[in-house]
Amino acid sequence: QGNTISSCLYGIAVFGPPEFESGTLITQNTIGTPANTIGFSGITVTNETYTAIVDNTVQHVLTNSTMAGAGGIALLGTTNNVTIANNTIKNISSGAESSGTSSISGIYISEYSAFANVNANFVTGIANTNPGGFGVRGLNVLGSFSVISNNSVSDISCFQDTDNAYWPAGIAISGTATASDIYYNSVYLSGTHPGFTATAGASAALLINSTGGSHDIRNNVFSNAYDNSSSAGDKSYAVYSTATSGSGFLNINFNDYFVSGPAAVLGSLN
């Protein structure tokens, strides 16, 4: 609590035993400075239950790691009922050849995590700067039964390519994630950015690309004004889903969708 941490690989790392540690509190820390960056992740937690990661600032993470979980805050290994709330996560960048579920992320919830509560975080300035065309995610959710609510996500960018693994996405529900509750979030992608491909590429404020279903998505704002300056055929989606419409969603109602600019497409649902 109350620490200032910089110039290290992990700002804070909590690795519990296989039988879990319970009740760890990580709060009011400032991790990373412009002159003294973090090399992999601001906060990483694994094998924990009922841990709370609240009121921290994670910033200036500069990584070249291709490992999943690189970026701001990551739940790795087996974690249950962990709360990530009221954190500021900003200025996170990667030059790694990582994409899809391994993309650089503001917040990463692994497939081994369940019942994560991600609430009221401010996530901005997350980028993959590799010009070879690799992905980036604001929130990267692979774990099941996650509650993602009241988060603000903006300024997510990369050199986008054709496949959605290489897109910038504000909130991505991926892998085998099942029964994600996504409520009252605000996502805004914007700006003119170079891409890898000259013929395609896309971005999505919300990307649903999981093999699980029963996602409940309500009362969010998804806005996209992102433009790939290298491509005349790119698309900027408010929502893009590969999930089967009947089984993929428990609800997808009462959301606001906004798109603008030359690449604007409101949405694509399978």
PDB file of C-alpha atoms in Angstrom:
ATOM      1  CA  GLN A   1       0.000   0.000   0.000  1.00  0.00           C
ATOM      2  CA  GLY A   2       1.168   3.523  -0.855  1.00  0.00           C
ATOM      3  CA  ASN A   3       4.358   2.561  -2.701  1.00  0.00           C
ATOM      4  CA  THR A   4       6.077   4.204  -5.677  1.00  0.00           C
ATOM      5  CA  ILE A   5       7.696   1.556  -7.869  1.00  0.00           C
ATOM      6  CA  SER A   6       9.730   1.843 -11.079  1.00  0.00           C
ATOM      7  CA  SER A   7      12.617   0.348 -13.108  1.00  0.00           C
ATOM      8  CA  CYS A   8      11.679  -3.316 -12.758  1.00  0.00           C
ATOM      9  CA  LEU A   9      10.140  -6.212 -14.690  1.00  0.00           C
ATOM     10  CA  TYR A  10       7.042  -6.528 -12.494  1.00  0.00           C
ATOM     11  CA  GLY A  11       5.801  -3.560 -10.477  1.00  0.00           C
ATOM     12  CA  ILE A  12       3.954  -5.816  -8.041  1.00  0.00           C
ATOM     13  CA  ALA A  13       3.745  -9.594  -8.417  1.00  0.00           C
ATOM     14  CA  VAL A  14       1.739 -11.823  -6.085  1.00  0.00           C
ATOM     15  CA  PHE A  15       2.158 -15.534  -6.803  1.00  0.00           C
ATOM     16  CA  GLY A  16       0.137 -17.597  -4.350  1.00  0.00           C
ATOM     17  CA  PRO A  17       0.562 -21.333  -3.728  1.00  0.00           C
ATOM     18  CA  PRO A  18      -1.551 -23.844  -5.661  1.00  0.00           C
ATOM     19  CA  GLU A  19      -4.037 -24.020  -2.777  1.00  0.00           C
ATOM     20  CA  PHE A  20      -4.579 -20.240  -3.088  1.00  0.00           C
ATOM     21  CA  GLU A  21      -3.861 -17.262  -0.924  1.00  0.00           C
ATOM     22  CA  SER A  22      -6.846 -15.211   0.132  1.00  0.00           C
ATOM     23  CA  GLY A  23      -7.583 -11.596   0.905  1.00  0.00           C
ATOM     24  CA  THR A  24      -4.499  -9.770  -0.392  1.00  0.00           C
ATOM     25  CA  LEU A  25      -5.027  -5.996  -0.746  1.00  0.00           C
ATOM     26  CA  ILE A  26      -3.013  -4.033  -3.328  1.00  0.00           C
ATOM     27  CA  THR A  27      -3.926  -0.359  -3.087  1.00  0.00           C
ATOM     28  CA  GLN A  28      -2.789   3.257  -3.576  1.00  0.00           C
ATOM     29  CA  ASN A  29       0.453   2.384  -5.355  1.00  0.00           C
ATOM     30  CA  THR A  30       2.043   4.338  -8.200  1.00  0.00           C
ATOM     31  CA  ILE A  31       3.825   2.027 -10.603  1.00  0.00           C
ATOM     32  CA  GLY A  32       6.089   3.328 -13.378  1.00  0.00           C
ATOM     33  CA  THR A  33       7.443   6.773 -14.284  1.00  0.00           C
ATOM     34  CA  PRO A  34       8.339   8.349 -17.649  1.00  0.00           C
ATOM     35  CA  ALA A  35      12.059   7.991 -16.942  1.00  0.00           C
ATOM     36  CA  ASN A  36      11.888   4.613 -15.181  1.00  0.00           C
ATOM     37  CA  THR A  37       9.562   2.203 -16.946  1.00  0.00           C
ATOM     38  CA  ILE A  38       8.191  -1.230 -16.060  1.00  0.00           C
ATOM     39  CA  GLY A  39       9.373  -4.090 -18.299  1.00  0.00           C
ATOM     40  CA  PHE A  40       6.486  -6.606 -18.303  1.00  0.00           C
ATOM     41  CA  SER A  41       3.481  -5.847 -16.114  1.00  0.00           C
ATOM     42  CA  GLY A  42       2.434  -3.246 -13.587  1.00  0.00           C
ATOM     43  CA  ILE A  43       0.550  -5.676 -11.323  1.00  0.00           C
ATOM     44  CA  THR A  44       0.387  -9.455 -11.792  1.00  0.00           C
ATOM     45  CA  VAL A  45      -1.588 -11.812  -9.557  1.00  0.00           C
ATOM     46  CA  THR A  46      -1.877 -15.594  -9.739  1.00  0.00           C
ATOM     47  CA  ASN A  47      -3.312 -18.365  -7.512  1.00  0.00           C
ATOM     48  CA  GLU A  48      -5.259 -15.857  -5.433  1.00  0.00           C
ATOM     49  CA  THR A  49      -8.831 -15.639  -4.241  1.00  0.00           C
ATOM     50  CA  TYR A  50     -10.748 -12.585  -2.973  1.00  0.00           C
ATOM     51  CA  THR A  51      -7.779 -10.340  -3.713  1.00  0.00           C
ATOM     52  CA  ALA A  52      -8.507  -6.612  -4.202  1.00  0.00           C
ATOM     53  CA  ILE A  53      -6.495  -4.440  -6.600  1.00  0.00           C
ATOM     54  CA  VAL A  54      -7.913  -0.955  -6.042  1.00  0.00           C
ATOM     55  CA  ASP A  55      -6.976   2.718  -6.379  1.00  0.00           C
ATOM     56  CA  ASN A  56      -3.599   2.159  -8.065  1.00  0.00           C
ATOM     57  CA  THR A  57      -1.928   4.043 -10.911  1.00  0.00           C
ATOM     58  CA  VAL A  58      -0.129   1.829 -13.428  1.00  0.00           C
ATOM     59  CA  GLN A  59       1.726   3.726 -16.134  1.00  0.00           C
ATOM     60  CA  HIS A  60       4.739   3.745 -18.449  1.00  0.00           C
ATOM     61  CA  VAL A  61       4.987   0.011 -19.030  1.00  0.00           C
ATOM     62  CA  LEU A  62       7.280  -0.581 -22.007  1.00  0.00           C
ATOM     63  CA  THR A  63       7.612  -4.248 -22.957  1.00  0.00           C
ATOM     64  CA  ASN A  64       8.809  -6.468 -25.780  1.00  0.00           C
ATOM     65  CA  SER A  65       7.429  -9.654 -24.254  1.00  0.00           C
ATOM     66  CA  THR A  66       5.213 -11.913 -26.352  1.00  0.00           C
ATOM     67  CA  MET A  67       3.804 -13.604 -23.227  1.00  0.00           C
ATOM     68  CA  ALA A  68       0.114 -13.248 -22.415  1.00  0.00           C
ATOM     69  CA  GLY A  69      -0.437 -10.863 -19.538  1.00  0.00           C
ATOM     70  CA  ALA A  70       2.051  -8.199 -20.553  1.00  0.00           C
ATOM     71  CA  GLY A  71       0.757  -4.708 -19.885  1.00  0.00           C
ATOM     72  CA  GLY A  72      -1.069  -3.000 -17.033  1.00  0.00           C
ATOM     73  CA  ILE A  73      -2.843  -5.402 -14.627  1.00  0.00           C
ATOM     74  CA  ALA A  74      -2.987  -9.160 -15.213  1.00  0.00           C
ATOM     75  CA  LEU A  75      -4.693 -12.110 -13.555  1.00  0.00           C
ATOM     76  CA  LEU A  76      -2.678 -15.189 -14.477  1.00  0.00           C
ATOM     77  CA  GLY A  77      -2.849 -18.802 -13.313  1.00  0.00           C
ATOM     78  CA  THR A  78      -5.900 -19.736 -11.249  1.00  0.00           C
ATOM     79  CA  THR A  79      -7.566 -16.727  -9.646  1.00  0.00           C
ATOM     80  CA  ASN A  80     -11.103 -16.566  -8.309  1.00  0.00           C
ATOM     81  CA  ASN A  81     -13.254 -13.649  -7.147  1.00  0.00           C
ATOM     82  CA  VAL A  82     -10.552 -11.018  -7.630  1.00  0.00           C
ATOM     83  CA  THR A  83     -11.622  -7.358  -7.714  1.00  0.00           C
ATOM     84  CA  ILE A  84      -9.880  -4.828  -9.990  1.00  0.00           C
ATOM     85  CA  ALA A  85     -11.447  -1.444  -9.280  1.00  0.00           C
ATOM     86  CA  ASN A  86     -10.829   2.299  -9.484  1.00  0.00           C
ATOM     87  CA  ASN A  87      -7.379   1.959 -11.046  1.00  0.00           C
ATOM     88  CA  THR A  88      -5.817   4.285 -13.618  1.00  0.00           C
ATOM     89  CA  ILE A  89      -3.911   2.405 -16.332  1.00  0.00           C
ATOM     90  CA  LYS A  90      -2.210   4.561 -18.952  1.00  0.00           C
ATOM     91  CA  ASN A  91       0.717   4.823 -21.359  1.00  0.00           C
ATOM     92  CA  ILE A  92       1.259   1.089 -21.862  1.00  0.00           C
ATOM     93  CA  SER A  93       3.131   0.053 -25.013  1.00  0.00           C
ATOM     94  CA  SER A  94       4.654  -3.009 -26.627  1.00  0.00           C
ATOM     95  CA  GLY A  95       6.866  -3.621 -29.617  1.00  0.00           C
ATOM     96  CA  ALA A  96       6.325  -7.386 -29.421  1.00  0.00           C
ATOM     97  CA  GLU A  97       4.984  -9.740 -32.082  1.00  0.00           C
ATOM     98  CA  SER A  98       1.968 -10.580 -29.924  1.00  0.00           C
ATOM     99  CA  SER A  99      -1.658 -10.706 -30.985  1.00  0.00           C
ATOM    100  CA  GLY A 100      -5.099 -12.092 -30.187  1.00  0.00           C
ATOM    101  CA  THR A 101      -5.368 -13.427 -26.651  1.00  0.00           C
ATOM    102  CA  SER A 102      -1.680 -12.615 -26.078  1.00  0.00           C
ATOM    103  CA  SER A 103      -1.990  -8.974 -27.135  1.00  0.00           C
ATOM    104  CA  ILE A 104      -0.605  -6.190 -24.986  1.00  0.00           C
ATOM    105  CA  SER A 105      -3.502  -5.223 -22.688  1.00  0.00           C
ATOM    106  CA  GLY A 106      -4.514  -2.623 -20.160  1.00  0.00           C
ATOM    107  CA  ILE A 107      -6.238  -5.327 -18.080  1.00  0.00           C
ATOM    108  CA  TYR A 108      -5.835  -9.044 -18.784  1.00  0.00           C
ATOM    109  CA  ILE A 109      -8.063 -11.774 -17.287  1.00  0.00           C
ATOM    110  CA  SER A 110      -6.712 -15.229 -18.161  1.00  0.00           C
ATOM    111  CA  GLU A 111      -8.771 -18.275 -19.076  1.00  0.00           C
ATOM    112  CA  TYR A 112      -7.904 -19.758 -15.674  1.00  0.00           C
ATOM    113  CA  SER A 113      -9.620 -16.913 -13.825  1.00  0.00           C
ATOM    114  CA  ALA A 114     -13.251 -16.954 -12.779  1.00  0.00           C
ATOM    115  CA  PHE A 115     -15.667 -14.463 -11.245  1.00  0.00           C
ATOM    116  CA  ALA A 116     -13.368 -11.452 -11.727  1.00  0.00           C
ATOM    117  CA  ASN A 117     -14.963  -8.111 -10.859  1.00  0.00           C
ATOM    118  CA  VAL A 118     -13.492  -5.340 -13.059  1.00  0.00           C
ATOM    119  CA  ASN A 119     -15.151  -2.072 -12.102  1.00  0.00           C
ATOM    120  CA  ALA A 120     -14.628   1.671 -12.608  1.00  0.00           C
ATOM    121  CA  ASN A 121     -11.136   1.558 -14.071  1.00  0.00           C
ATOM    122  CA  PHE A 122      -9.735   4.252 -16.375  1.00  0.00           C
ATOM    123  CA  VAL A 123      -7.744   2.642 -19.204  1.00  0.00           C
ATOM    124  CA  THR A 124      -6.116   4.816 -21.870  1.00  0.00           C
ATOM    125  CA  GLY A 125      -3.063   4.985 -24.098  1.00  0.00           C
ATOM    126  CA  ILE A 126      -2.525   1.262 -24.788  1.00  0.00           C
ATOM    127  CA  ALA A 127      -0.517   0.585 -27.966  1.00  0.00           C
ATOM    128  CA  ASN A 128       1.361  -2.029 -29.939  1.00  0.00           C
ATOM    129  CA  THR A 129       3.984  -0.057 -31.834  1.00  0.00           C
ATOM    130  CA  ASN A 130       5.347  -2.956 -33.928  1.00  0.00           C
ATOM    131  CA  PRO A 131       4.850  -1.972 -37.601  1.00  0.00           C
ATOM    132  CA  GLY A 132       4.581  -5.649 -38.556  1.00  0.00           C
ATOM    133  CA  GLY A 133       0.886  -5.628 -37.631  1.00  0.00           C
ATOM    134  CA  PHE A 134       0.052  -7.016 -34.161  1.00  0.00           C
ATOM    135  CA  GLY A 135      -2.877  -6.658 -31.782  1.00  0.00           C
ATOM    136  CA  VAL A 136      -3.771  -4.575 -28.750  1.00  0.00           C
ATOM    137  CA  ARG A 137      -6.613  -4.734 -26.223  1.00  0.00           C
ATOM    138  CA  GLY A 138      -7.875  -2.285 -23.632  1.00  0.00           C
ATOM    139  CA  LEU A 139      -9.566  -5.025 -21.600  1.00  0.00           C
ATOM    140  CA  ASN A 140      -8.701  -8.592 -22.608  1.00  0.00           C
ATOM    141  CA  VAL A 141     -11.144 -11.018 -20.959  1.00  0.00           C
ATOM    142  CA  LEU A 142     -10.654 -14.778 -21.348  1.00  0.00           C
ATOM    143  CA  GLY A 143     -11.961 -15.875 -17.940  1.00  0.00           C
ATOM    144  CA  SER A 144     -15.559 -16.936 -17.359  1.00  0.00           C
ATOM    145  CA  PHE A 145     -18.258 -15.345 -15.207  1.00  0.00           C
ATOM    146  CA  SER A 146     -16.462 -11.993 -15.238  1.00  0.00           C
ATOM    147  CA  VAL A 147     -18.317  -8.780 -14.385  1.00  0.00           C
ATOM    148  CA  ILE A 148     -16.980  -5.857 -16.434  1.00  0.00           C
ATOM    149  CA  SER A 149     -18.696  -2.643 -15.365  1.00  0.00           C
ATOM    150  CA  ASN A 150     -18.366   1.143 -15.311  1.00  0.00           C
ATOM    151  CA  ASN A 151     -14.944   1.163 -16.992  1.00  0.00           C
ATOM    152  CA  SER A 152     -13.670   3.919 -19.290  1.00  0.00           C
ATOM    153  CA  VAL A 153     -11.485   2.726 -22.198  1.00  0.00           C
ATOM    154  CA  SER A 154      -9.897   4.976 -24.838  1.00  0.00           C
ATOM    155  CA  ASP A 155      -6.891   5.567 -27.103  1.00  0.00           C
ATOM    156  CA  ILE A 156      -6.167   1.953 -28.111  1.00  0.00           C
ATOM    157  CA  SER A 157      -3.977   1.621 -31.221  1.00  0.00           C
ATOM    158  CA  CYS A 158      -1.759  -0.652 -33.317  1.00  0.00           C
ATOM    159  CA  PHE A 159      -0.651  -1.288 -36.900  1.00  0.00           C
ATOM    160  CA  GLN A 160      -3.838  -3.222 -37.671  1.00  0.00           C
ATOM    161  CA  ASP A 161      -3.970  -6.164 -40.067  1.00  0.00           C
ATOM    162  CA  THR A 162      -6.778  -8.200 -41.620  1.00  0.00           C
ATOM    163  CA  ASP A 163      -7.552 -10.867 -38.970  1.00  0.00           C
ATOM    164  CA  ASN A 164      -9.238  -9.696 -35.752  1.00  0.00           C
ATOM    165  CA  ALA A 165      -6.276 -11.037 -33.745  1.00  0.00           C
ATOM    166  CA  TYR A 166      -4.356  -8.047 -35.121  1.00  0.00           C
ATOM    167  CA  TRP A 167      -6.974  -5.370 -34.480  1.00  0.00           C
ATOM    168  CA  PRO A 168      -7.138  -2.724 -31.784  1.00  0.00           C
ATOM    169  CA  ALA A 169     -10.087  -3.535 -29.515  1.00  0.00           C
ATOM    170  CA  GLY A 170     -11.447  -1.595 -26.565  1.00  0.00           C
ATOM    171  CA  ILE A 171     -13.026  -4.560 -24.761  1.00  0.00           C
ATOM    172  CA  ALA A 172     -12.306  -8.056 -26.103  1.00  0.00           C
ATOM    173  CA  ILE A 173     -14.130 -11.161 -24.862  1.00  0.00           C
ATOM    174  CA  SER A 174     -12.047 -14.029 -26.210  1.00  0.00           C
ATOM    175  CA  GLY A 175     -10.857 -17.614 -25.799  1.00  0.00           C
ATOM    176  CA  THR A 176     -13.387 -19.776 -23.977  1.00  0.00           C
ATOM    177  CA  ALA A 177     -14.900 -16.951 -21.925  1.00  0.00           C
ATOM    178  CA  THR A 178     -18.470 -17.772 -20.870  1.00  0.00           C
ATOM    179  CA  ALA A 179     -21.196 -15.716 -19.194  1.00  0.00           C
ATOM    180  CA  SER A 180     -19.448 -12.341 -19.196  1.00  0.00           C
ATOM    181  CA  ASP A 181     -21.540  -9.511 -17.732  1.00  0.00           C
ATOM    182  CA  ILE A 182     -20.656  -6.232 -19.466  1.00  0.00           C
ATOM    183  CA  TYR A 183     -22.526  -3.262 -17.994  1.00  0.00           C
ATOM    184  CA  TYR A 184     -22.245   0.543 -18.076  1.00  0.00           C
ATOM    185  CA  ASN A 185     -18.840   0.767 -19.780  1.00  0.00           C
ATOM    186  CA  SER A 186     -17.708   3.593 -22.051  1.00  0.00           C
ATOM    187  CA  VAL A 187     -15.330   2.772 -24.924  1.00  0.00           C
ATOM    188  CA  TYR A 188     -13.984   5.292 -27.427  1.00  0.00           C
ATOM    189  CA  LEU A 189     -11.506   4.469 -30.192  1.00  0.00           C
ATOM    190  CA  SER A 190     -10.295   7.396 -32.276  1.00  0.00           C
ATOM    191  CA  GLY A 191      -7.498   8.987 -34.253  1.00  0.00           C
ATOM    192  CA  THR A 192      -5.694   8.391 -37.521  1.00  0.00           C
ATOM    193  CA  HIS A 193      -3.115   5.616 -37.280  1.00  0.00           C
ATOM    194  CA  PRO A 194      -0.935   3.805 -39.825  1.00  0.00           C
ATOM    195  CA  GLY A 195      -1.667   0.126 -40.421  1.00  0.00           C
ATOM    196  CA  PHE A 196       0.182  -2.922 -41.708  1.00  0.00           C
ATOM    197  CA  THR A 197      -2.122  -3.734 -44.610  1.00  0.00           C
ATOM    198  CA  ALA A 198      -3.053  -1.413 -47.459  1.00  0.00           C
ATOM    199  CA  THR A 199      -6.262  -3.251 -48.377  1.00  0.00           C
ATOM    200  CA  ALA A 200      -8.102  -4.175 -45.162  1.00  0.00           C
ATOM    201  CA  GLY A 201      -7.811  -4.101 -41.363  1.00  0.00           C
ATOM    202  CA  ALA A 202     -10.361  -3.146 -38.725  1.00  0.00           C
ATOM    203  CA  SER A 203     -10.914  -1.968 -35.171  1.00  0.00           C
ATOM    204  CA  ALA A 204     -13.701  -2.663 -32.684  1.00  0.00           C
ATOM    205  CA  ALA A 205     -14.862  -0.868 -29.574  1.00  0.00           C
ATOM    206  CA  LEU A 206     -16.315  -4.226 -28.463  1.00  0.00           C
ATOM    207  CA  LEU A 207     -14.957  -7.487 -29.875  1.00  0.00           C
ATOM    208  CA  ILE A 208     -16.715 -10.754 -29.003  1.00  0.00           C
ATOM    209  CA  ASN A 209     -14.544 -13.630 -30.185  1.00  0.00           C
ATOM    210  CA  SER A 210     -15.100 -16.371 -27.621  1.00  0.00           C
ATOM    211  CA  THR A 211     -16.277 -19.944 -28.060  1.00  0.00           C
ATOM    212  CA  GLY A 212     -18.311 -19.594 -24.863  1.00  0.00           C
ATOM    213  CA  GLY A 213     -21.756 -18.027 -24.783  1.00  0.00           C
ATOM    214  CA  SER A 214     -24.411 -16.472 -22.552  1.00  0.00           C
ATOM    215  CA  HIS A 215     -22.817 -13.022 -22.491  1.00  0.00           C
ATOM    216  CA  ASP A 216     -24.966 -10.264 -20.976  1.00  0.00           C
ATOM    217  CA  ILE A 217     -24.150  -6.892 -22.579  1.00  0.00           C
ATOM    218  CA  ARG A 218     -26.300  -3.941 -21.510  1.00  0.00           C
ATOM    219  CA  ASN A 219     -26.246  -0.169 -20.986  1.00  0.00           C
ATOM    220  CA  ASN A 220     -22.816   0.473 -22.525  1.00  0.00           C
ATOM    221  CA  VAL A 221     -21.534   3.155 -24.885  1.00  0.00           C
ATOM    222  CA  PHE A 222     -19.381   1.830 -27.740  1.00  0.00           C
ATOM    223  CA  SER A 223     -17.946   4.535 -29.994  1.00  0.00           C
ATOM    224  CA  ASN A 224     -15.437   4.189 -32.820  1.00  0.00           C
ATOM    225  CA  ALA A 225     -13.866   6.902 -34.975  1.00  0.00           C
ATOM    226  CA  TYR A 226     -10.577   5.059 -35.609  1.00  0.00           C
ATOM    227  CA  ASP A 227      -9.056   5.330 -39.088  1.00  0.00           C
ATOM    228  CA  ASN A 228      -6.254   3.275 -40.628  1.00  0.00           C
ATOM    229  CA  SER A 229      -4.403   5.811 -42.765  1.00  0.00           C
ATOM    230  CA  SER A 230      -2.607   3.045 -44.685  1.00  0.00           C
ATOM    231  CA  SER A 231      -5.756   1.346 -45.977  1.00  0.00           C
ATOM    232  CA  ALA A 232      -8.740   2.386 -48.052  1.00  0.00           C
ATOM    233  CA  GLY A 233     -10.574  -0.814 -47.095  1.00  0.00           C
ATOM    234  CA  ASP A 234     -10.434  -0.726 -43.289  1.00  0.00           C
ATOM    235  CA  LYS A 235     -13.515  -0.803 -41.077  1.00  0.00           C
ATOM    236  CA  SER A 236     -14.197   0.732 -37.678  1.00  0.00           C
ATOM    237  CA  TYR A 237     -16.872  -1.197 -35.781  1.00  0.00           C
ATOM    238  CA  ALA A 238     -18.760  -0.200 -32.672  1.00  0.00           C
ATOM    239  CA  VAL A 239     -19.330  -3.927 -32.081  1.00  0.00           C
ATOM    240  CA  TYR A 240     -17.973  -6.972 -33.891  1.00  0.00           C
ATOM    241  CA  SER A 241     -18.945 -10.499 -32.898  1.00  0.00           C
ATOM    242  CA  THR A 242     -18.063 -13.945 -34.189  1.00  0.00           C
ATOM    243  CA  ALA A 243     -20.399 -15.541 -31.627  1.00  0.00           C
ATOM    244  CA  THR A 244     -23.509 -17.336 -32.805  1.00  0.00           C
ATOM    245  CA  SER A 245     -26.297 -14.859 -32.135  1.00  0.00           C
ATOM    246  CA  GLY A 246     -28.689 -17.342 -30.509  1.00  0.00           C
ATOM    247  CA  SER A 247     -26.270 -18.925 -28.027  1.00  0.00           C
ATOM    248  CA  GLY A 248     -23.613 -16.226 -27.829  1.00  0.00           C
ATOM    249  CA  PHE A 249     -25.728 -13.693 -25.975  1.00  0.00           C
ATOM    250  CA  LEU A 250     -27.997 -13.897 -22.982  1.00  0.00           C
ATOM    251  CA  ASN A 251     -28.786 -10.216 -23.581  1.00  0.00           C
ATOM    252  CA  ILE A 252     -27.399  -7.506 -25.850  1.00  0.00           C
ATOM    253  CA  ASN A 253     -29.739  -4.580 -25.149  1.00  0.00           C
ATOM    254  CA  PHE A 254     -29.886  -0.884 -24.271  1.00  0.00           C
ATOM    255  CA  ASN A 255     -26.403  -0.095 -25.589  1.00  0.00           C
ATOM    256  CA  ASP A 256     -25.472   3.064 -27.477  1.00  0.00           C
ATOM    257  CA  TYR A 257     -23.393   2.572 -30.638  1.00  0.00           C
ATOM    258  CA  PHE A 258     -21.627   5.426 -32.428  1.00  0.00           C
ATOM    259  CA  VAL A 259     -19.303   5.353 -35.442  1.00  0.00           C
ATOM    260  CA  SER A 260     -17.858   8.113 -37.593  1.00  0.00           C
ATOM    261  CA  GLY A 261     -15.210   8.733 -40.215  1.00  0.00           C
ATOM    262  CA  PRO A 262     -14.365   7.095 -43.535  1.00  0.00           C
ATOM    263  CA  ALA A 263     -14.129   3.556 -42.115  1.00  0.00           C
ATOM    264  CA  ALA A 264     -17.312   3.646 -40.023  1.00  0.00           C
ATOM    265  CA  VAL A 265     -19.446   0.483 -39.769  1.00  0.00           C
ATOM    266  CA  LEU A 266     -21.941   0.254 -36.941  1.00  0.00           C
ATOM    267  CA  GLY A 267     -21.566  -3.461 -36.275  1.00  0.00           C
ATOM    268  CA  SER A 268     -21.193  -7.027 -37.426  1.00  0.00           C
ATOM    269  CA  LEU A 269     -23.016  -9.865 -35.685  1.00  0.00           C
ATOM    270  CA  ASN A 270     -22.695 -13.460 -36.794  1.00  0.00           C
TER     271      ASN A 270
END
